[in-house]
Short mmCIF file of C-alpha atoms in Angstrom, two decimals:
data_model
loop_
_atom_site.label_atom_id
_atom_site.label_comp_id
_atom_site.label_asym_id
_atom_site.label_seq_id
_atom_site.Cartn_x
_atom_site.Cartn_y
_atom_site.Cartn_z
CA UNK S 1244 0.01 0.44 0.02
CA UNK S 1245 1.73 3.29 -0.98
CA UNK S 1246 1.71 5.97 1.94
CA UNK S 1247 -0.19 8.92 2.31
CA UNK S 1248 0.97 12.13 0.34
CA UNK S 1249 2.68 15.14 0.84
CA UNK S 1250 1.89 18.96 -0.14
CA UNK S 1251 4.14 20.81 -2.39
CA UNK S 1252 4.95 22.57 1.26
CA UNK S 1253 6.41 19.19 2.90
CA UNK S 1254 10.07 20.27 2.80
CA UNK S 1255 8.77 23.78 4.59
CA UNK S 1256 7.14 21.88 7.12
CA UNK S 1257 9.54 19.40 8.18
CA UNK S 1258 12.05 21.79 8.43
CA UNK S 1259 9.44 24.24 10.83
CA UNK S 1260 9.53 21.14 13.08
CA UNK S 1261 5.96 19.92 12.73
CA UNK S 1262 4.42 17.27 13.65
CA UNK S 1263 2.80 14.96 11.10
CA UNK S 1264 -0.78 12.45 10.80
CA UNK S 1265 -2.22 10.42 7.95
CA UNK S 1266 -5.79 13.06 7.15
CA UNK S 1267 -7.69 12.47 4.54
CA UNK S 1268 -4.84 10.22 2.84
CA UNK S 1269 -2.10 13.52 2.95
CA UNK S 1270 0.84 13.46 5.46
CA UNK S 1271 -0.53 16.71 7.43
CA UNK S 1272 1.15 18.86 9.62
CA UNK S 1273 -1.15 18.25 13.37
CA UNK S 1274 1.02 21.35 15.34
CA UNK S 1275 4.58 23.32 14.86
CA UNK S 1276 4.82 24.45 18.30
CA UNK S 1277 1.98 24.09 20.87
CA UNK S 1278 -1.91 23.59 19.53
CA UNK S 1279 -2.57 26.14 22.03
CA UNK S 1280 0.17 28.67 21.07
CA UNK S 1281 -0.91 28.07 17.44
CA UNK S 1282 -4.81 29.09 18.14
CA UNK S 1283 -4.34 31.27 20.45
CA UNK S 1284 -1.92 33.07 17.28
CA UNK S 1285 -4.98 32.86 15.48
CA UNK S 1286 -7.96 34.60 17.30
CA UNK S 1287 -5.20 37.56 18.38
CA UNK S 1288 -3.42 37.99 15.85
CA UNK S 1289 -2.65 35.32 12.52
CA UNK S 1290 -1.80 31.70 11.49
CA UNK S 1291 -0.73 30.14 8.53
CA UNK S 1292 -1.77 26.89 7.07
CA UNK S 1293 -1.22 24.54 4.41
CA UNK S 1294 -4.82 23.77 3.00
CA UNK S 1295 -3.56 22.07 -0.18
CA UNK S 1296 -4.87 19.09 0.41
CA UNK S 1297 -7.59 20.16 -0.76
CA UNK S 1298 -9.89 18.68 -3.71
CA UNK S 1299 -10.05 21.85 -6.47
CA UNK S 1300 -12.15 21.39 -9.17
CA UNK S 1301 -13.07 23.84 -12.25
CA UNK S 1302 -16.36 23.38 -13.75
CA UNK S 1303 -16.54 25.63 -16.50
CA UNK S 1304 -18.27 25.75 -20.59
CA UNK S 1305 -21.80 24.35 -21.21
CA UNK S 1306 -24.70 25.59 -19.22
CA UNK S 1307 -21.81 25.27 -15.70
CA UNK S 1308 -24.40 26.57 -13.90
CA UNK S 1309 -27.60 25.00 -14.28
CA UNK S 1310 -25.36 22.09 -14.20
CA UNK S 1311 -24.13 22.30 -10.44
CA UNK S 1312 -27.54 24.13 -9.52
CA UNK S 1313 -28.17 19.79 -10.53
CA UNK S 1314 -25.65 18.30 -8.72
CA UNK S 1315 -25.31 21.14 -5.81
CA UNK S 1316 -27.88 21.13 -3.31
CA UNK S 1317 -27.68 24.95 -3.33
CA UNK S 1318 -28.95 27.41 -6.62
CA UNK S 1319 -25.25 28.20 -8.15
CA UNK S 1320 -26.80 29.86 -10.88
CA UNK S 1321 -28.04 33.09 -8.81
CA UNK S 1322 -24.36 32.91 -7.27
CA UNK S 1323 -22.82 36.59 -8.74
CA UNK S 1324 -19.66 36.43 -10.13
CA UNK S 1325 -16.89 36.95 -7.88
CA UNK S 1326 -18.85 35.88 -5.28
CA UNK S 1327 -18.96 32.54 -3.14
CA UNK S 1328 -21.36 29.81 -1.88
CA UNK S 1329 -21.01 27.40 0.98
CA UNK S 1330 -23.23 24.25 -0.75
CA UNK S 1331 -23.60 20.41 -0.18
CA UNK S 1332 -23.32 17.46 -2.92
CA UNK S 1333 -26.25 15.27 -1.58
CA UNK S 1334 -26.63 11.47 -2.41
CA UNK S 1335 -30.54 10.29 -4.10
CA UNK S 1336 -31.05 9.11 -0.47
CA UNK S 1337 -30.33 13.24 0.47
CA UNK S 1338 -27.48 11.65 2.70
CA UNK S 1339 -25.03 14.64 2.46
CA UNK S 1340 -21.81 13.24 0.42
CA UNK S 1341 -19.73 16.07 0.98
CA UNK S 1342 -20.10 20.24 1.82
CA UNK S 1343 -18.24 22.16 -0.87
CA UNK S 1344 -17.37 25.92 -1.18
CA UNK S 1345 -18.21 27.48 -4.51
CA UNK S 1346 -16.33 30.37 -6.83
CA UNK S 1347 -18.08 31.49 -9.50
CA UNK S 1348 -15.29 33.34 -11.29
CA UNK S 1349 -17.22 33.74 -14.55
CA UNK S 1350 -20.47 33.71 -16.00
CA UNK S 1351 -20.41 29.69 -16.97
CA UNK S 1352 -17.15 28.79 -14.95
CA UNK S 1353 -16.83 27.89 -11.15
CA UNK S 1354 -14.67 26.96 -8.94
CA UNK S 1355 -15.19 23.76 -6.07
CA UNK S 1356 -13.49 22.92 -2.85
CA UNK S 1357 -14.01 20.43 -1.60
CA UNK S 1358 -12.67 17.76 1.38
CA UNK S 1359 -9.31 16.00 0.46
CA UNK S 1360 -11.16 12.93 1.82
CA UNK S 1361 -14.01 13.13 -0.30
CA UNK S 1362 -12.16 13.66 -3.67
CA UNK S 1363 -12.94 10.73 -5.49
CA UNK S 1364 -16.40 11.02 -4.65
CA UNK S 1365 -17.22 13.93 -5.79
CA UNK S 1366 -15.57 13.33 -8.73
CA UNK S 1367 -17.76 10.33 -8.98
CA UNK S 1368 -20.76 12.65 -8.60
CA UNK S 1369 -19.69 15.22 -11.09
CA UNK S 1370 -19.09 11.46 -13.74
CA UNK S 1371 -22.54 10.70 -12.96
CA UNK S 1372 -24.36 14.74 -13.59
CA UNK S 1373 -22.12 14.24 -16.70
CA UNK S 1374 -23.58 11.52 -17.99
CA UNK S 1375 -26.86 11.73 -17.13
CA UNK S 1376 -27.21 15.48 -18.68
CA UNK S 1377 -28.64 15.53 -22.35
CA UNK S 1378 -31.85 13.25 -19.36
CA UNK S 1379 -31.66 16.78 -17.17
CA UNK S 1380 -31.38 19.50 -19.37
CA UNK S 1381 -35.16 19.14 -20.57
CA UNK S 1382 -36.62 18.84 -17.30
CA UNK S 1383 -34.58 21.80 -15.80
CA UNK S 1384 -35.92 23.54 -19.15
CA UNK S 1385 -39.32 21.84 -18.16
CA UNK S 1386 -40.25 18.31 -19.63
CA UNK S 1387 -42.23 18.28 -22.50
CA UNK S 1388 -45.63 16.20 -21.56
CA UNK S 1389 -44.58 15.81 -18.13
CA UNK S 1390 -41.60 12.78 -19.63
CA UNK S 1391 -38.13 13.35 -20.01
CA UNK S 1392 -37.73 13.36 -23.50
CA UNK S 1393 -33.79 13.64 -23.98
CA UNK S 1394 -31.57 15.90 -26.05
CA UNK S 1395 -28.76 13.21 -27.48
CA UNK S 1396 -25.34 14.89 -27.53
CA UNK S 1397 -26.13 17.60 -25.37
CA UNK S 1398 -22.77 18.66 -24.71
CA UNK S 1399 -22.05 18.49 -20.74
CA UNK S 1400 -20.65 21.29 -19.29
CA UNK S 1401 -15.70 20.49 -18.50
CA UNK S 1402 -14.82 19.51 -15.21
CA UNK S 1403 -10.75 19.43 -14.28
CA UNK S 1404 -9.63 18.23 -10.68
CA UNK S 1405 -6.53 20.34 -10.44
CA UNK S 1406 -5.81 19.12 -7.24
CA UNK S 1407 -2.55 17.86 -8.06
CA UNK S 1408 -1.28 20.78 -9.71
CA UNK S 1409 -2.03 24.08 -7.37
CA UNK S 1410 -1.77 24.72 -3.51
CA UNK S 1411 -4.25 26.52 -1.33
CA UNK S 1412 -3.00 28.20 1.74
CA UNK S 1413 -4.36 30.08 4.80
CA UNK S 1414 -3.71 32.92 6.07
CA UNK S 1415 -6.37 33.21 8.44
CA UNK S 1416 -6.47 35.89 11.68
CA UNK S 1417 -7.47 39.13 12.70
CA UNK S 1418 -4.24 40.68 11.32
CA UNK S 1419 -4.81 38.69 7.74
CA UNK S 1420 -5.45 41.48 5.65
CA UNK S 1421 -2.00 43.67 6.69
CA UNK S 1422 0.03 40.80 6.08
CA UNK S 1423 -1.47 40.22 2.98
CA UNK S 1424 -1.15 43.77 2.53
CA UNK S 1425 2.69 43.31 3.28
CA UNK S 1426 3.39 41.04 0.99
CA UNK S 1427 6.09 41.95 -1.57
CA UNK S 1428 5.38 42.02 -5.22
CA UNK S 1429 1.38 41.46 -4.99
CA UNK S 1430 -0.18 42.38 -7.71
CA UNK S 1431 -3.78 43.42 -6.87
CA UNK S 1432 -5.47 43.64 -11.05
CA UNK S 1433 -7.39 41.15 -12.09
CA UNK S 1434 -6.54 40.28 -16.39
CA UNK S 1435 -8.50 42.01 -18.89
CA UNK S 1436 -12.00 40.14 -18.99
CA UNK S 1437 -12.10 40.60 -22.94
CA UNK S 1438 -9.67 41.75 -25.83
CA UNK S 1439 -8.86 45.33 -25.98
CA UNK S 1440 -10.41 46.22 -22.15
CA UNK S 1441 -8.64 47.29 -19.36
CA UNK S 1442 -6.90 45.25 -16.37
CA UNK S 1443 -9.01 45.79 -13.17
CA UNK S 1444 -7.34 47.57 -10.13
CA UNK S 1445 -8.88 45.89 -6.91
CA UNK S 1446 -7.90 46.36 -2.77
CA UNK S 1447 -7.78 43.35 0.08
CA UNK S 1448 -9.85 45.86 1.95
CA UNK S 1449 -12.63 45.73 -0.18
CA UNK S 1450 -13.00 42.30 -0.91
CA UNK S 1451 -16.28 41.27 1.05
CA UNK S 1452 -17.03 37.73 2.68
CA UNK S 1453 -17.20 35.07 0.29
CA UNK S 1454 -15.36 36.63 -2.63
CA UNK S 1455 -12.53 36.02 -4.52
CA UNK S 1456 -10.67 37.79 -7.27
CA UNK S 1457 -7.67 37.20 -9.49
CA UNK S 1458 -4.45 38.71 -8.98
CA UNK S 1459 -0.21 37.23 -9.66
CA UNK S 1460 2.17 36.81 -7.10
CA UNK S 1461 5.61 37.66 -8.98
CA UNK S 1462 4.39 34.69 -12.24
CA UNK S 1463 2.24 33.17 -10.82
CA UNK S 1464 -2.15 33.63 -11.20
CA UNK S 1465 -3.06 33.94 -7.94
CA UNK S 1466 -6.95 33.27 -6.98
CA UNK S 1467 -7.57 35.06 -3.39
CA UNK S 1468 -10.70 34.11 -1.36
CA UNK S 1469 -11.87 35.48 1.89
CA UNK S 1470 -13.51 32.78 2.90
CA UNK S 1471 -12.22 30.21 5.90
CA UNK S 1472 -13.10 27.73 8.82
CA UNK S 1473 -11.46 29.42 11.67
CA UNK S 1474 -14.75 31.97 12.53
CA UNK S 1475 -11.50 34.72 11.87
CA UNK S 1476 -11.17 36.91 8.61
CA UNK S 1477 -9.19 35.66 6.30
CA UNK S 1478 -7.79 34.70 3.21
CA UNK S 1479 -7.08 31.48 0.70
CA UNK S 1480 -4.39 31.81 -1.56
CA UNK S 1481 -4.55 29.46 -4.72
CA UNK S 1482 -2.35 29.06 -6.82
CA UNK S 1483 -0.44 26.59 -9.12
CA UNK S 1484 1.95 24.32 -6.79
CA UNK S 1485 5.22 25.35 -7.85
CA UNK S 1486 4.82 28.54 -6.71
CA UNK S 1487 3.97 26.97 -2.98
CA UNK S 1488 7.00 27.02 -1.44
CA UNK S 1489 8.21 31.47 -2.36
CA UNK S 1490 4.57 32.40 -0.86
CA UNK S 1491 4.52 30.33 2.14
CA UNK S 1492 7.89 31.99 2.80
CA UNK S 1493 7.11 35.30 1.99
CA UNK S 1494 3.87 35.83 3.82
CA UNK S 1495 5.60 34.07 6.90
CA UNK S 1496 8.19 37.02 6.37
CA UNK S 1497 5.70 39.29 5.60
CA UNK S 1498 3.45 38.49 8.72
CA UNK S 1499 6.64 37.85 11.17
CA UNK S 1500 6.26 41.56 13.05
CA UNK S 1501 2.56 41.14 13.87
CA UNK S 1502 2.54 37.60 15.19
CA UNK S 1503 2.17 34.95 12.23
CA UNK S 1504 2.87 32.22 13.15
CA UNK S 1505 2.37 28.36 11.10
CA UNK S 1506 -0.63 26.44 12.54
CA UNK S 1507 -1.81 23.25 12.30
CA UNK S 1508 -4.56 20.53 12.13
CA UNK S 1509 -4.82 20.58 16.31
CA UNK S 1510 -5.19 24.23 16.04
CA UNK S 1511 -7.54 24.07 13.13
CA UNK S 1512 -10.23 21.46 14.89
CA UNK S 1513 -10.40 23.40 17.78
CA UNK S 1514 -10.51 26.84 16.39
CA UNK S 1515 -13.30 25.52 14.01
CA UNK S 1516 -15.52 23.38 16.69
CA UNK S 1517 -15.86 26.72 18.29
CA UNK S 1518 -16.93 28.58 15.55
CA UNK S 1519 -19.49 25.22 15.22
CA UNK S 1520 -18.56 24.61 11.73
CA UNK S 1521 -19.03 21.44 10.86
CA UNK S 1522 -16.22 18.31 9.48
CA UNK S 1523 -17.09 15.78 7.38
CA UNK S 1524 -16.66 12.67 9.38
CA UNK S 1525 -17.83 14.33 12.45
CA UNK S 1526 -21.00 16.20 11.85
CA UNK S 1527 -21.34 15.02 8.60
CA UNK S 1528 -21.62 11.85 6.67
CA UNK S 1529 -23.24 10.02 3.71
CA UNK S 1530 -26.14 9.13 6.77
CA UNK S 1531 -26.38 12.41 7.71
CA UNK S 1532 -29.59 14.73 5.99
CA UNK S 1533 -28.65 18.67 6.02
CA UNK S 1534 -31.65 19.31 8.74
CA UNK S 1535 -30.83 17.56 11.12
CA UNK S 1536 -27.01 19.13 10.84
CA UNK S 1537 -28.77 22.40 11.07
CA UNK S 1538 -27.89 22.89 7.21
CA UNK S 1539 -31.74 22.99 5.89
CA UNK S 1540 -31.18 26.74 4.62
CA UNK S 1541 -28.43 25.05 2.18
CA UNK S 1542 -31.35 23.24 0.28
CA UNK S 1543 -32.76 25.22 -2.66
CA UNK S 1544 -35.67 22.64 -2.43
CA UNK S 1545 -37.82 24.53 -4.54
CA UNK S 1546 -35.38 23.89 -7.81
CA UNK S 1547 -36.55 21.92 -10.75
CA UNK S 1548 -34.48 19.71 -9.87
CA UNK S 1549 -31.17 18.00 -8.68
CA UNK S 1550 -29.75 14.94 -7.23
CA UNK S 1551 -31.33 14.22 -3.17
CA UNK S 1552 -34.60 16.40 -4.47
CA UNK S 1553 -37.73 14.84 -1.93
CA UNK S 1554 -35.13 13.01 0.24
CA UNK S 1555 -36.08 14.36 3.92
CA UNK S 1556 -34.67 12.55 6.61
CA UNK S 1557 -37.00 10.09 9.20
CA UNK S 1558 -38.55 13.25 11.61
CA UNK S 1559 -37.18 11.16 14.94
CA UNK S 1560 -33.66 11.94 13.42
CA UNK S 1561 -30.84 12.75 16.34
CA UNK S 1562 -30.56 16.41 15.30
CA UNK S 1563 -27.28 18.35 15.84
CA UNK S 1564 -26.45 20.58 18.72
CA UNK S 1565 -23.52 22.55 20.53
CA UNK S 1566 -23.44 21.18 24.46
CA UNK S 1567 -21.28 23.88 26.92
CA UNK S 1568 -19.91 22.34 30.54
CA UNK S 1569 -17.86 22.84 33.19
CA UNK S 1570 -15.07 22.53 34.81
CA UNK S 1571 -12.43 20.88 32.54
CA UNK S 1572 -13.28 17.72 31.49
CA UNK S 1573 -14.61 17.67 27.69
CA UNK S 1574 -16.41 15.19 25.74
CA UNK S 1575 -14.86 14.17 22.93
CA UNK S 1576 -15.93 12.22 19.94
CA UNK S 1577 -18.31 9.05 20.59
CA UNK S 1578 -19.22 9.48 24.08
CA UNK S 1579 -22.63 9.16 25.15
CA UNK S 1580 -25.37 12.00 25.86
CA UNK S 1581 -27.39 11.21 28.85
CA UNK S 1582 -31.03 12.32 29.47
CA UNK S 1583 -31.47 11.39 33.10
CA UNK S 1584 -29.99 7.52 32.69
CA UNK S 1585 -31.65 7.46 29.20
CA UNK S 1586 -28.61 7.63 26.17
CA UNK S 1587 -30.29 10.61 24.16
CA UNK S 1588 -27.47 11.21 22.01
CA UNK S 1589 -23.51 11.06 20.96
CA UNK S 1590 -20.75 13.32 20.69
CA UNK S 1591 -19.37 14.61 17.62
CA UNK S 1592 -16.22 16.78 18.59
CA UNK S 1593 -16.11 18.27 21.48
CA UNK S 1594 -12.66 20.00 23.46
CA UNK S 1595 -11.72 22.38 26.05
CA UNK S 1596 -12.26 25.46 24.23
CA UNK S 1597 -9.29 27.61 24.50
CA UNK S 1598 -10.25 30.80 23.77
CA UNK S 1599 -13.60 30.07 26.26
CA UNK S 1600 -12.09 28.58 29.10
CA UNK S 1601 -14.88 25.76 29.52
CA UNK S 1602 -15.25 22.47 27.97
CA UNK S 1603 -17.83 22.78 24.61
CA UNK S 1604 -19.06 19.80 22.22
CA UNK S 1605 -21.54 19.48 19.16
CA UNK S 1606 -23.63 16.35 20.10
CA UNK S 1607 -26.50 14.45 17.52
CA UNK S 1608 -29.10 13.76 19.97
CA UNK S 1609 -33.34 13.08 20.03
CA UNK S 1610 -35.03 16.08 19.04
CA UNK S 1611 -37.00 16.27 22.32
CA UNK S 1612 -34.42 17.13 23.70
CA UNK S 1613 -32.71 19.60 21.28
CA UNK S 1614 -34.12 22.96 22.68
CA UNK S 1615 -31.57 25.23 24.10
CA UNK S 1616 -31.00 25.21 28.03
CA UNK S 1617 -31.73 21.54 27.75
CA UNK S 1618 -30.09 20.24 31.04
CA UNK S 1619 -28.18 17.27 30.26
CA UNK S 1620 -24.66 15.13 31.03
CA UNK S 1621 -22.11 13.30 29.40
CA UNK S 1622 -20.58 10.07 29.72
CA UNK S 1623 -16.91 11.17 30.36
CA UNK S 1624 -14.97 8.07 31.10
CA UNK S 1625 -17.81 7.05 33.37
CA UNK S 1626 -17.80 10.15 35.39
CA UNK S 1627 -21.03 12.06 34.55
CA UNK S 1628 -21.00 15.36 33.39
CA UNK S 1629 -23.27 18.34 33.50
CA UNK S 1630 -23.77 19.70 29.91
CA UNK S 1631 -26.52 22.36 28.64
CA UNK S 1632 -27.57 22.37 25.31
CA UNK S 1633 -26.63 25.61 23.19
CA UNK S 1634 -27.21 27.38 19.91
CA UNK S 1635 -24.12 27.31 17.90
CA UNK S 1636 -21.46 28.61 17.10
CA UNK S 1637 -20.06 28.92 20.69
CA UNK S 1638 -17.40 31.91 18.97
CA UNK S 1639 -18.85 34.71 17.44
CA UNK S 1640 -15.69 37.57 16.76
CA UNK S 1641 -16.16 41.31 16.86
CA UNK S 1642 -16.21 43.15 13.62
#
């Protein structure tokens, strides 16, 4: 069996003394110094993350917007050029195949970022939809006499998996914008959309949340998005793999004076937990429907058709909640949740919150005990710890 893959920044991680783990088939840094130090650096200044293990798909041509409306749960065709949208890949039975971020970079041109461990599953979903596209098109346009008439030879959008050719670096934290502004050789000018049109300059500070613009760094094309997974302001930078090490070094140098540190998966996990963001394999999975995970709003149920349309979870299925406790002992994934002596659920993620100073957890529990304020207990290695159901997120940054 081949070992886990490495990103274009692996040498940099080794030089920084990182500890590694296998994550989604990739050998990724867990930490460079300490989990707490890296977590606090992101909340107070900024952290630098290698997220090159994420999968990138370009979807373009044909009727790409309509195609993504069919493949994904959200209404992608309504996303303006330059903006991004969180969405879901669903199975026919409504289970979650993956959660993704979609950027619209042109009228029929989209960048889809998927989880590393679900790269093949998402590629399979695209392939299945491409194969079915001649049948889907007339249905989207309105079936003739209620039948799927079909248009043999209808052009399917192109789907390109560029994961192996690209790197993705995230700068997250309240000083992220300052650090990018101090990055030498950063050219914030979009290419001309048509021959004869001017190139368009833009400013980092003007880039809204959930938006992305083209830029250049030295000789490399760069795509800068104001998104993230930590609950802080931040940017994600996509570029050809060959330029990743140089950009990583330049960002560390640009941010050194304001406290930027490299940060690993351990800090990323406690940061996303505080921000109430779900993690595939914990809060999301093939057996979980969007409504169970509090993501019913992500599904545009009024679309003409899409994979998973009409599927609904069992009304008695467990739902995702936040739990807060006192003390220092935290529930962890797999720990049981009780209402009195009755087991009513299971923790999916939990930790002693570095920012809040008390234990927090996310758990799937039975609907009758899911209301905020409900008093439950967690079985922490044989000891019952009181916990209160609370709304997510646990932490919200100051604007």
